[in-house]
PDB file of C-alpha atoms and ligand atoms in Angstrom:
ATOM      1  CA  MET A 274     -81.468 101.064  23.134  1.00 90.00           C
ATOM      2  CA  LEU A 275     -85.173 102.199  23.386  1.00 93.00           C
ATOM      3  CA  LEU A 276     -84.695 104.488  20.537  1.00 95.00           C
ATOM      4  CA  LYS A 277     -82.923 101.825  18.506  1.00 96.00           C
ATOM      5  CA  ILE A 278     -85.773  99.449  19.084  1.00 97.00           C
ATOM      6  CA  GLN A 279     -88.329 102.028  17.922  1.00 97.00           C
ATOM      7  CA  GLU A 280     -86.247 103.028  14.797  1.00 97.00           C
ATOM      8  CA  THR A 281     -86.070  99.378  13.740  1.00 97.00           C
ATOM      9  CA  ALA A 282     -89.630  98.614  14.434  1.00 97.00           C
ATOM     10  CA  ASP A 283     -90.667 101.746  12.450  1.00 97.00           C
ATOM     11  CA  TYR A 284     -88.507 100.656   9.615  1.00 97.00           C
ATOM     12  CA  ILE A 285     -90.114  97.250   9.423  1.00 97.00           C
ATOM     13  CA  ARG A 286     -93.556  98.524   9.847  1.00 96.00           C
ATOM     14  CA  SER A 287     -93.051 100.831   6.847  1.00 95.00           C
ATOM     15  CA  LYS A 288     -92.240  97.647   4.790  1.00 94.00           C
ATOM     16  CA  ILE A 289     -95.299  95.642   5.677  1.00 92.00           C
ATOM     17  CA  TYR A 290     -99.071  95.783   5.577  1.00 89.00           C
ATOM     18  CA  SER A 291     -99.908  93.226   8.329  1.00 91.00           C
ATOM     19  CA  ASN A 292     -99.706  93.354  12.049  1.00 93.00           C
ATOM     20  CA  PRO A 293     -98.299  89.876  13.017  1.00 96.00           C
ATOM     21  CA  LYS A 294     -98.713  88.647  16.523  1.00 97.00           C
ATOM     22  CA  THR A 295     -96.803  85.479  16.047  1.00 97.00           C
ATOM     23  CA  GLY A 296     -92.856  85.462  15.676  1.00 97.00           C
ATOM     24  CA  ILE A 297     -90.701  82.607  14.593  1.00 96.00           C
ATOM     25  CA  ILE A 298     -86.961  82.097  14.911  1.00 95.00           C
ATOM     26  CA  LEU A 299     -85.698  79.323  12.800  1.00 91.00           C
ATOM     27  CA  GLY A 300     -82.413  77.693  13.641  1.00 84.00           C
ATOM     28  CA  THR A 301     -79.386  76.552  11.677  1.00 69.00           C
ATOM     29  CA  GLY A 302     -80.621  75.201   8.329  1.00 70.00           C
ATOM     30  CA  LEU A 303     -84.131  75.030   9.568  1.00 79.00           C
ATOM     31  CA  GLY A 304     -85.644  77.526   7.043  1.00 79.00           C
ATOM     32  CA  ASN A 305     -88.136  75.019   5.549  1.00 84.00           C
ATOM     33  CA  LEU A 306     -91.094  76.618   7.422  1.00 88.00           C
ATOM     34  CA  VAL A 307     -90.637  79.883   5.534  1.00 88.00           C
ATOM     35  CA  THR A 308     -91.128  78.152   2.165  1.00 89.00           C
ATOM     36  CA  GLN A 309     -94.733  77.852   3.318  1.00 90.00           C
ATOM     37  CA  ILE A 310     -95.158  81.602   4.026  1.00 92.00           C
ATOM     38  CA  THR A 311     -97.263  83.266   1.341  1.00 91.00           C
ATOM     39  CA  GLU A 312     -97.791  86.897   0.330  1.00 92.00           C
ATOM     40  CA  LYS A 313     -94.367  87.509   1.758  1.00 93.00           C
ATOM     41  CA  THR A 314     -92.167  90.483   2.185  1.00 94.00           C
ATOM     42  CA  GLU A 315     -88.439  89.582   2.646  1.00 94.00           C
ATOM     43  CA  ILE A 316     -86.066  91.967   4.285  1.00 94.00           C
ATOM     44  CA  PRO A 317     -82.309  90.856   4.405  1.00 91.00           C
ATOM     45  CA  TYR A 318     -80.886  91.592   7.830  1.00 90.00           C
ATOM     46  CA  GLU A 319     -78.175  93.695   6.153  1.00 89.00           C
ATOM     47  CA  ILE A 320     -80.671  96.573   5.281  1.00 90.00           C
ATOM     48  CA  ILE A 321     -82.495  96.514   8.483  1.00 92.00           C
ATOM     49  CA  PRO A 322     -81.351  99.530  10.682  1.00 94.00           C
ATOM     50  CA  ASN A 323     -79.604  98.457  13.858  1.00 94.00           C
ATOM     51  CA  PHE A 324     -79.715  94.747  13.099  1.00 90.00           C
ATOM     52  CA  PRO A 325     -76.525  92.706  13.547  1.00 85.00           C
ATOM     53  CA  VAL A 326     -75.501  90.952  10.429  1.00 68.00           C
ATOM     54  CA  SER A 327     -75.362  87.083  10.527  1.00 58.00           C
ATOM     55  CA  THR A 328     -71.873  85.679   9.350  1.00 60.00           C
ATOM     56  CA  VAL A 329     -71.974  81.827   9.859  1.00 56.00           C
ATOM     57  CA  GLU A 330     -72.141  79.591   6.803  1.00 56.00           C
ATOM     58  CA  GLY A 331     -75.595  77.909   6.546  1.00 47.00           C
ATOM     59  CA  HIS A 332     -77.359  80.801   8.393  1.00 50.00           C
ATOM     60  CA  SER A 333     -78.973  82.999   5.768  1.00 54.00           C
ATOM     61  CA  GLY A 334     -80.198  86.061   7.488  1.00 86.00           C
ATOM     62  CA  LYS A 335     -83.490  87.624   6.505  1.00 90.00           C
ATOM     63  CA  LEU A 336     -86.801  88.573   8.144  1.00 94.00           C
ATOM     64  CA  ILE A 337     -89.812  87.145   6.239  1.00 94.00           C
ATOM     65  CA  ILE A 338     -93.282  88.563   6.899  1.00 96.00           C
ATOM     66  CA  GLY A 339     -96.364  87.037   5.460  1.00 95.00           C
ATOM     67  CA  LYS A 340     -99.021  84.509   5.975  1.00 94.00           C
ATOM     68  CA  LEU A 341     -98.732  80.856   7.217  1.00 92.00           C
ATOM     69  CA  GLY A 342    -102.074  79.532   6.421  1.00 90.00           C
ATOM     70  CA  ASP A 343    -104.414  82.328   7.448  1.00 92.00           C
ATOM     71  CA  VAL A 344    -102.131  83.736  10.189  1.00 95.00           C
ATOM     72  CA  ASP A 345     -99.838  86.695  10.039  1.00 96.00           C
ATOM     73  CA  VAL A 346     -96.355  85.791  11.042  1.00 96.00           C
ATOM     74  CA  LEU A 347     -93.064  87.484  11.224  1.00 97.00           C
ATOM     75  CA  ALA A 348     -90.144  84.978  10.895  1.00 95.00           C
ATOM     76  CA  MET A 349     -86.391  85.300  11.191  1.00 93.00           C
ATOM     77  CA  GLN A 350     -84.492  82.925   8.934  1.00 89.00           C
ATOM     78  CA  GLY A 351     -81.261  82.648  10.758  1.00 86.00           C
ATOM     79  CA  ARG A 352     -80.457  83.994  14.213  1.00 89.00           C
ATOM     80  CA  PHE A 353     -77.520  85.703  15.974  1.00 90.00           C
ATOM     81  CA  HIS A 354     -75.312  83.401  17.955  1.00 91.00           C
ATOM     82  CA  TYR A 355     -73.201  84.392  20.978  1.00 94.00           C
ATOM     83  CA  TYR A 356     -70.297  82.440  19.558  1.00 92.00           C
ATOM     84  CA  GLU A 357     -70.255  84.670  16.524  1.00 89.00           C
ATOM     85  CA  GLY A 358     -69.103  87.441  18.780  1.00 90.00           C
ATOM     86  CA  TYR A 359     -72.228  89.422  19.330  1.00 91.00           C
ATOM     87  CA  ASP A 360     -72.972  90.456  22.904  1.00 92.00           C
ATOM     88  CA  MET A 361     -76.204  89.357  24.346  1.00 96.00           C
ATOM     89  CA  LYS A 362     -77.866  92.746  23.647  1.00 95.00           C
ATOM     90  CA  ALA A 363     -77.277  92.097  19.964  1.00 93.00           C
ATOM     91  CA  VAL A 364     -78.223  88.491  20.076  1.00 94.00           C
ATOM     92  CA  THR A 365     -81.668  89.312  21.592  1.00 97.00           C
ATOM     93  CA  PHE A 366     -82.280  92.664  19.869  1.00 96.00           C
ATOM     94  CA  PRO A 367     -84.592  91.091  17.342  1.00 97.00           C
ATOM     95  CA  VAL A 368     -86.847  89.806  20.045  1.00 97.00           C
ATOM     96  CA  ARG A 369     -87.241  93.347  21.519  1.00 97.00           C
ATOM     97  CA  VAL A 370     -88.133  94.598  17.968  1.00 97.00           C
ATOM     98  CA  MET A 371     -90.721  91.866  17.660  1.00 97.00           C
ATOM     99  CA  LYS A 372     -92.238  93.085  21.020  1.00 97.00           C
ATOM    100  CA  ALA A 373     -92.334  96.617  19.611  1.00 97.00           C
ATOM    101  CA  LEU A 374     -94.042  95.232  16.439  1.00 97.00           C
ATOM    102  CA  GLY A 375     -96.801  93.621  18.673  1.00 96.00           C
ATOM    103  CA  ILE A 376     -95.621  90.035  18.701  1.00 97.00           C
ATOM    104  CA  GLU A 377     -97.308  87.977  21.452  1.00 97.00           C
ATOM    105  CA  THR A 378     -96.118  84.551  20.899  1.00 97.00           C
ATOM    106  CA  LEU A 379     -92.716  83.284  19.812  1.00 98.00           C
ATOM    107  CA  LEU A 380     -91.767  79.926  18.334  1.00 97.00           C
ATOM    108  CA  VAL A 381     -88.193  79.050  18.123  1.00 97.00           C
ATOM    109  CA  SER A 382     -86.311  76.075  16.749  1.00 95.00           C
ATOM    110  CA  ASN A 383     -82.789  74.811  16.957  1.00 95.00           C
ATOM    111  CA  ALA A 384     -80.433  71.746  16.613  1.00 94.00           C
ATOM    112  CA  SER A 385     -79.067  70.156  19.651  1.00 96.00           C
ATOM    113  CA  GLY A 386     -77.019  67.261  20.968  1.00 96.00           C
ATOM    114  CA  GLY A 387     -78.958  64.773  22.894  1.00 97.00           C
ATOM    115  CA  VAL A 388     -77.689  63.833  26.260  1.00 97.00           C
ATOM    116  CA  ASN A 389     -80.751  61.865  27.410  1.00 97.00           C
ATOM    117  CA  PRO A 390     -79.933  58.195  26.767  1.00 97.00           C
ATOM    118  CA  ASP A 391     -83.536  57.501  25.650  1.00 97.00           C
ATOM    119  CA  PHE A 392     -83.141  59.989  22.780  1.00 97.00           C
ATOM    120  CA  GLU A 393     -82.388  59.013  19.034  1.00 94.00           C
ATOM    121  CA  ILE A 394     -80.760  60.984  16.421  1.00 93.00           C
ATOM    122  CA  GLY A 395     -83.515  62.782  14.421  1.00 93.00           C
ATOM    123  CA  ASP A 396     -85.847  63.135  17.504  1.00 96.00           C
ATOM    124  CA  LEU A 397     -87.964  66.170  17.661  1.00 96.00           C
ATOM    125  CA  MET A 398     -87.732  67.451  21.225  1.00 97.00           C
ATOM    126  CA  ILE A 399     -90.379  69.832  22.506  1.00 98.00           C
ATOM    127  CA  ILE A 400     -88.493  72.142  24.813  1.00 98.00           C
ATOM    128  CA  THR A 401     -90.237  72.067  28.217  1.00 98.00           C
ATOM    129  CA  ASP A 402     -87.670  74.212  30.055  1.00 98.00           C
ATOM    130  CA  HIS A 403     -84.098  75.450  29.818  1.00 98.00           C
ATOM    131  CA  ILE A 404     -80.863  75.932  31.836  1.00 98.00           C
ATOM    132  CA  ASN A 405     -78.957  79.039  31.055  1.00 98.00           C
ATOM    133  CA  LEU A 406     -75.143  78.505  31.038  1.00 97.00           C
ATOM    134  CA  PHE A 407     -74.239  81.502  28.873  1.00 97.00           C
ATOM    135  CA  PRO A 408     -71.596  83.630  30.713  1.00 95.00           C
ATOM    136  CA  GLU A 409     -73.423  86.824  29.847  1.00 95.00           C
ATOM    137  CA  HIS A 410     -77.065  87.374  30.875  1.00 97.00           C
ATOM    138  CA  PRO A 411     -79.024  89.250  28.328  1.00 97.00           C
ATOM    139  CA  LEU A 412     -80.788  91.204  30.951  1.00 97.00           C
ATOM    140  CA  ARG A 413     -77.699  92.305  32.831  1.00 96.00           C
ATOM    141  CA  GLY A 414     -77.483  96.112  33.245  1.00 94.00           C
ATOM    142  CA  LYS A 415     -79.984  98.813  33.753  1.00 93.00           C
ATOM    143  CA  ASN A 416     -83.646  97.607  33.377  1.00 95.00           C
ATOM    144  CA  PHE A 417     -85.956  99.537  31.313  1.00 92.00           C
ATOM    145  CA  ASN A 418     -89.348  99.074  32.837  1.00 91.00           C
ATOM    146  CA  GLU A 419     -90.799  99.830  29.444  1.00 88.00           C
ATOM    147  CA  LEU A 420     -89.545  96.575  28.325  1.00 91.00           C
ATOM    148  CA  GLY A 421     -90.182  94.364  31.343  1.00 94.00           C
ATOM    149  CA  THR A 422     -89.680  93.890  35.061  1.00 95.00           C
ATOM    150  CA  ARG A 423     -86.292  93.915  36.808  1.00 96.00           C
ATOM    151  CA  PHE A 424     -86.618  90.290  38.085  1.00 95.00           C
ATOM    152  CA  PRO A 425     -88.753  88.377  35.601  1.00 96.00           C
ATOM    153  CA  ASP A 426     -90.462  85.215  36.581  1.00 96.00           C
ATOM    154  CA  MET A 427     -89.227  82.109  34.624  1.00 97.00           C
ATOM    155  CA  SER A 428     -91.477  79.437  36.198  1.00 97.00           C
ATOM    156  CA  GLU A 429     -93.217  78.766  32.750  1.00 98.00           C
ATOM    157  CA  ALA A 430     -90.640  80.050  30.122  1.00 98.00           C
ATOM    158  CA  TYR A 431     -92.116  77.676  27.702  1.00 98.00           C
ATOM    159  CA  SER A 432     -95.922  77.820  27.527  1.00 98.00           C
ATOM    160  CA  LYS A 433     -97.485  74.593  28.891  1.00 98.00           C
ATOM    161  CA  GLU A 434    -100.676  75.374  26.904  1.00 97.00           C
ATOM    162  CA  LEU A 435     -98.552  75.412  23.661  1.00 98.00           C
ATOM    163  CA  ILE A 436     -96.556  72.331  24.726  1.00 98.00           C
ATOM    164  CA  GLU A 437     -99.882  70.370  25.253  1.00 98.00           C
ATOM    165  CA  LYS A 438    -101.312  71.479  21.942  1.00 97.00           C
ATOM    166  CA  ALA A 439     -98.048  70.598  20.051  1.00 97.00           C
ATOM    167  CA  LYS A 440     -98.205  67.107  21.523  1.00 97.00           C
ATOM    168  CA  LEU A 441    -101.811  66.585  20.433  1.00 97.00           C
ATOM    169  CA  ILE A 442    -100.886  67.766  16.895  1.00 97.00           C
ATOM    170  CA  ALA A 443     -97.938  65.435  16.804  1.00 97.00           C
ATOM    171  CA  ALA A 444    -100.050  62.614  18.087  1.00 97.00           C
ATOM    172  CA  LYS A 445    -102.642  63.355  15.432  1.00 96.00           C
ATOM    173  CA  HIS A 446    -100.065  62.997  12.615  1.00 96.00           C
ATOM    174  CA  ASN A 447     -98.184  60.052  14.231  1.00 95.00           C
ATOM    175  CA  ILE A 448     -95.064  62.131  14.654  1.00 96.00           C
ATOM    176  CA  LYS A 449     -92.804  60.884  17.402  1.00 96.00           C
ATOM    177  CA  VAL A 450     -91.913  63.754  19.717  1.00 97.00           C
ATOM    178  CA  VAL A 451     -89.853  63.658  23.001  1.00 98.00           C
ATOM    179  CA  GLU A 452     -89.855  66.366  25.646  1.00 98.00           C
ATOM    180  CA  GLY A 453     -86.995  67.835  27.582  1.00 98.00           C
ATOM    181  CA  VAL A 454     -84.829  70.463  29.080  1.00 98.00           C
ATOM    182  CA  TYR A 455     -82.439  72.391  26.776  1.00 98.00           C
ATOM    183  CA  VAL A 456     -79.146  73.630  28.113  1.00 98.00           C
ATOM    184  CA  GLY A 457     -77.781  76.632  26.376  1.00 98.00           C
ATOM    185  CA  THR A 458     -74.101  76.937  26.268  1.00 98.00           C
ATOM    186  CA  THR A 459     -71.713  79.161  24.288  1.00 96.00           C
ATOM    187  CA  GLY A 460     -70.008  76.850  21.761  1.00 92.00           C
ATOM    188  CA  PRO A 461     -68.621  76.932  19.098  1.00 95.00           C
ATOM    189  CA  THR A 462     -67.052  73.799  20.147  1.00 96.00           C
ATOM    190  CA  PHE A 463     -69.337  70.766  20.375  1.00 95.00           C
ATOM    191  CA  GLU A 464     -68.989  69.036  23.779  1.00 96.00           C
ATOM    192  CA  THR A 465     -66.323  66.747  25.122  1.00 96.00           C
ATOM    193  CA  PRO A 466     -67.679  63.506  26.503  1.00 95.00           C
ATOM    194  CA  ALA A 467     -67.138  64.833  30.071  1.00 96.00           C
ATOM    195  CA  GLU A 468     -69.084  67.988  29.171  1.00 97.00           C
ATOM    196  CA  TYR A 469     -71.988  65.920  27.804  1.00 97.00           C
ATOM    197  CA  ARG A 470     -72.034  63.936  31.060  1.00 97.00           C
ATOM    198  CA  TYR A 471     -72.018  67.073  32.947  1.00 98.00           C
ATOM    199  CA  PHE A 472     -75.077  68.527  31.151  1.00 98.00           C
ATOM    200  CA  ARG A 473     -76.713  65.144  31.837  1.00 97.00           C
ATOM    201  CA  ALA A 474     -75.975  65.443  35.395  1.00 98.00           C
ATOM    202  CA  ILE A 475     -77.189  68.911  35.875  1.00 98.00           C
ATOM    203  CA  GLY A 476     -80.615  67.916  34.388  1.00 98.00           C
ATOM    204  CA  ALA A 477     -80.447  68.574  30.620  1.00 98.00           C
ATOM    205  CA  ASP A 478     -81.765  66.480  28.040  1.00 98.00           C
ATOM    206  CA  ALA A 479     -80.154  68.312  25.013  1.00 98.00           C
ATOM    207  CA  VAL A 480     -77.565  70.858  24.581  1.00 98.00           C
ATOM    208  CA  GLY A 481     -77.163  73.638  22.064  1.00 97.00           C
ATOM    209  CA  MET A 482     -75.748  77.025  21.381  1.00 96.00           C
ATOM    210  CA  SER A 483     -78.862  79.232  21.089  1.00 96.00           C
ATOM    211  CA  THR A 484     -82.408  79.877  22.027  1.00 97.00           C
ATOM    212  CA  VAL A 485     -81.930  80.588  25.768  1.00 98.00           C
ATOM    213  CA  PRO A 486     -81.180  84.319  25.337  1.00 98.00           C
ATOM    214  CA  GLU A 487     -84.074  84.839  23.015  1.00 98.00           C
ATOM    215  CA  VAL A 488     -86.554  83.038  25.247  1.00 98.00           C
ATOM    216  CA  ILE A 489     -85.213  84.979  28.277  1.00 98.00           C
ATOM    217  CA  VAL A 490     -85.736  88.365  26.573  1.00 98.00           C
ATOM    218  CA  ALA A 491     -89.145  87.147  25.241  1.00 98.00           C
ATOM    219  CA  ASN A 492     -90.261  86.185  28.773  1.00 98.00           C
ATOM    220  CA  HIS A 493     -88.993  89.517  30.112  1.00 98.00           C
ATOM    221  CA  ALA A 494     -91.252  91.145  27.487  1.00 97.00           C
ATOM    222  CA  GLY A 495     -94.192  89.113  28.372  1.00 97.00           C
ATOM    223  CA  ILE A 496     -94.203  87.221  24.961  1.00 98.00           C
ATOM    224  CA  ARG A 497     -95.187  83.553  25.470  1.00 97.00           C
ATOM    225  CA  CYS A 498     -92.634  81.035  23.934  1.00 98.00           C
ATOM    226  CA  PHE A 499     -92.628  77.543  22.342  1.00 98.00           C
ATOM    227  CA  GLY A 500     -89.507  75.722  21.224  1.00 97.00           C
ATOM    228  CA  ILE A 501     -88.718  72.527  19.323  1.00 96.00           C
ATOM    229  CA  SER A 502     -85.123  71.204  19.109  1.00 96.00           C
ATOM    230  CA  ILE A 503     -83.979  68.734  16.662  1.00 95.00           C
ATOM    231  CA  VAL A 504     -81.648  66.182  18.123  1.00 95.00           C
ATOM    232  CA  THR A 505     -78.913  65.903  15.441  1.00 93.00           C
ATOM    233  CA  ASP A 506     -76.278  64.008  17.385  1.00 94.00           C
ATOM    234  CA  LEU A 507     -75.995  62.188  20.800  1.00 94.00           C
ATOM    235  CA  GLY A 508     -73.681  63.072  23.686  1.00 92.00           C
ATOM    236  CA  VAL A 509     -74.534  59.747  25.377  1.00 86.00           C
ATOM    237  CA  PRO A 510     -71.811  57.519  26.772  1.00 87.00           C
ATOM    238  CA  GLY A 511     -71.115  54.732  24.236  1.00 86.00           C
ATOM    239  CA  LYS A 512     -72.776  56.590  21.498  1.00 84.00           C
ATOM    240  CA  ILE A 513     -70.528  59.671  21.102  1.00 80.00           C
ATOM    241  CA  VAL A 514     -68.980  60.020  17.701  1.00 80.00           C
ATOM    242  CA  GLU A 515     -67.294  62.690  15.815  1.00 81.00           C
ATOM    243  CA  VAL A 516     -69.862  65.433  14.941  1.00 82.00           C
ATOM    244  CA  SER A 517     -69.661  68.104  12.287  1.00 84.00           C
ATOM    245  CA  HIS A 518     -71.683  71.190  11.506  1.00 85.00           C
ATOM    246  CA  GLU A 519     -72.445  69.545   8.128  1.00 83.00           C
ATOM    247  CA  GLU A 520     -74.005  66.511   9.768  1.00 83.00           C
ATOM    248  CA  VAL A 521     -75.954  68.686  12.023  1.00 81.00           C
ATOM    249  CA  GLN A 522     -77.398  70.412   9.060  1.00 83.00           C
ATOM    250  CA  GLU A 523     -78.104  67.252   7.279  1.00 81.00           C
ATOM    251  CA  ILE A 524     -80.057  65.604  10.124  1.00 82.00           C
ATOM    252  CA  GLY A 525     -81.849  68.948  10.759  1.00 80.00           C
ATOM    253  CA  ASN A 526     -82.835  69.037   7.035  1.00 81.00           C
ATOM    254  CA  SER A 527     -84.231  65.516   7.062  1.00 82.00           C
ATOM    255  CA  VAL A 528     -86.705  65.895   9.899  1.00 89.00           C
ATOM    256  CA  GLN A 529     -87.523  69.610   9.613  1.00 89.00           C
ATOM    257  CA  PRO A 530     -90.654  68.958   7.452  1.00 91.00           C
ATOM    258  CA  LEU A 531     -92.196  67.165  10.551  1.00 93.00           C
ATOM    259  CA  MET A 532     -91.305  70.138  12.728  1.00 93.00           C
ATOM    260  CA  THR A 533     -92.807  72.551  10.128  1.00 92.00           C
ATOM    261  CA  LEU A 534     -96.023  70.552  10.206  1.00 93.00           C
ATOM    262  CA  ILE A 535     -96.256  70.840  14.029  1.00 95.00           C
ATOM    263  CA  MET A 536     -95.344  74.497  14.007  1.00 93.00           C
ATOM    264  CA  LYS A 537     -97.801  75.373  11.230  1.00 93.00           C
ATOM    265  CA  GLU A 538    -100.710  73.753  12.959  1.00 95.00           C
ATOM    266  CA  LEU A 539     -99.784  75.065  16.222  1.00 96.00           C
ATOM    267  CA  ILE A 540     -99.808  78.544  14.754  1.00 95.00           C
ATOM    268  CA  ARG A 541    -103.067  78.071  13.219  1.00 92.00           C
TER     269      ARG A 541
HETATM  270  N1  LIG B 650     -73.705  70.424  21.056  1.00 87.80           N
HETATM  271  C1  LIG B 650     -74.105  71.646  21.086  1.00 87.80           C
HETATM  272  N2  LIG B 650     -74.803  72.168  20.142  1.00 87.80           N
HETATM  273  C2  LIG B 650     -75.211  71.426  19.234  1.00 87.80           C
HETATM  274  C3  LIG B 650     -74.946  70.044  19.189  1.00 87.80           C
HETATM  275  C4  LIG B 650     -74.181  69.532  20.192  1.00 87.80           C
HETATM  276  O1  LIG B 650     -73.877  68.340  20.307  1.00 87.80           O
HETATM  277  N3  LIG B 650     -75.576  69.543  18.092  1.00 87.80           N
HETATM  278  C5  LIG B 650     -76.257  70.489  17.461  1.00 87.80           C
HETATM  279  N4  LIG B 650     -76.081  71.706  18.127  1.00 87.80           N
END
């Protein structure tokens, strides 16, 4: 694995001129932010050595390296999901490559189902913490001390400093944000009403199928994290209706410019 990480990082380094310290992972249909990246180099996942290839409709997979404002960034448009069949080493491999490339801060986005009864469809939820309910842990197995410690601390998996800054940015632009705990689960089914109730009962505000593995590996690597989740549907008793991937993408699309604004200013 260490050799593969190096090989992939060397390949990416050979294609770019900058040394980005900020990484971005954009979720389902949330590629709007990359349209704002200038002086960009785009590398499709298919041609990156050792990279898994994304398969799901609506998840175009490429690495985009360039400038967001004045800041050098490395963005992943599309991620690898556990439900696609990848194991957790594959799902989180790009984060390890980011670390090898010198990334120090990681911003992630996703779509989720809100289980907090105060939430509304289209809310932007700043992720304050997560609950890992994936059946496979990305750090299971031999620990490589080169990558991080055996028993990583997770007391501040999402940087409090970045959360506070993001809230100030949102307030300045009159953008409504909510805060909450994201529970990561495998999918690909959306939840039954009983499952939504269960996630609420164990302390979640929103549920989704991603992010947690990447944030675990980033924390292991000493990368500080920030995440925003777009609440695309509600798993709240009385408000549960049929939900589809298309609707999730539609709602995500409609509010992502606001998320882009927050992330862009935060990165600056
Ligand atoms: N559940 C899980 N993942 C999701 C949901 C949901 O309701 N909405 C968007 N991603």
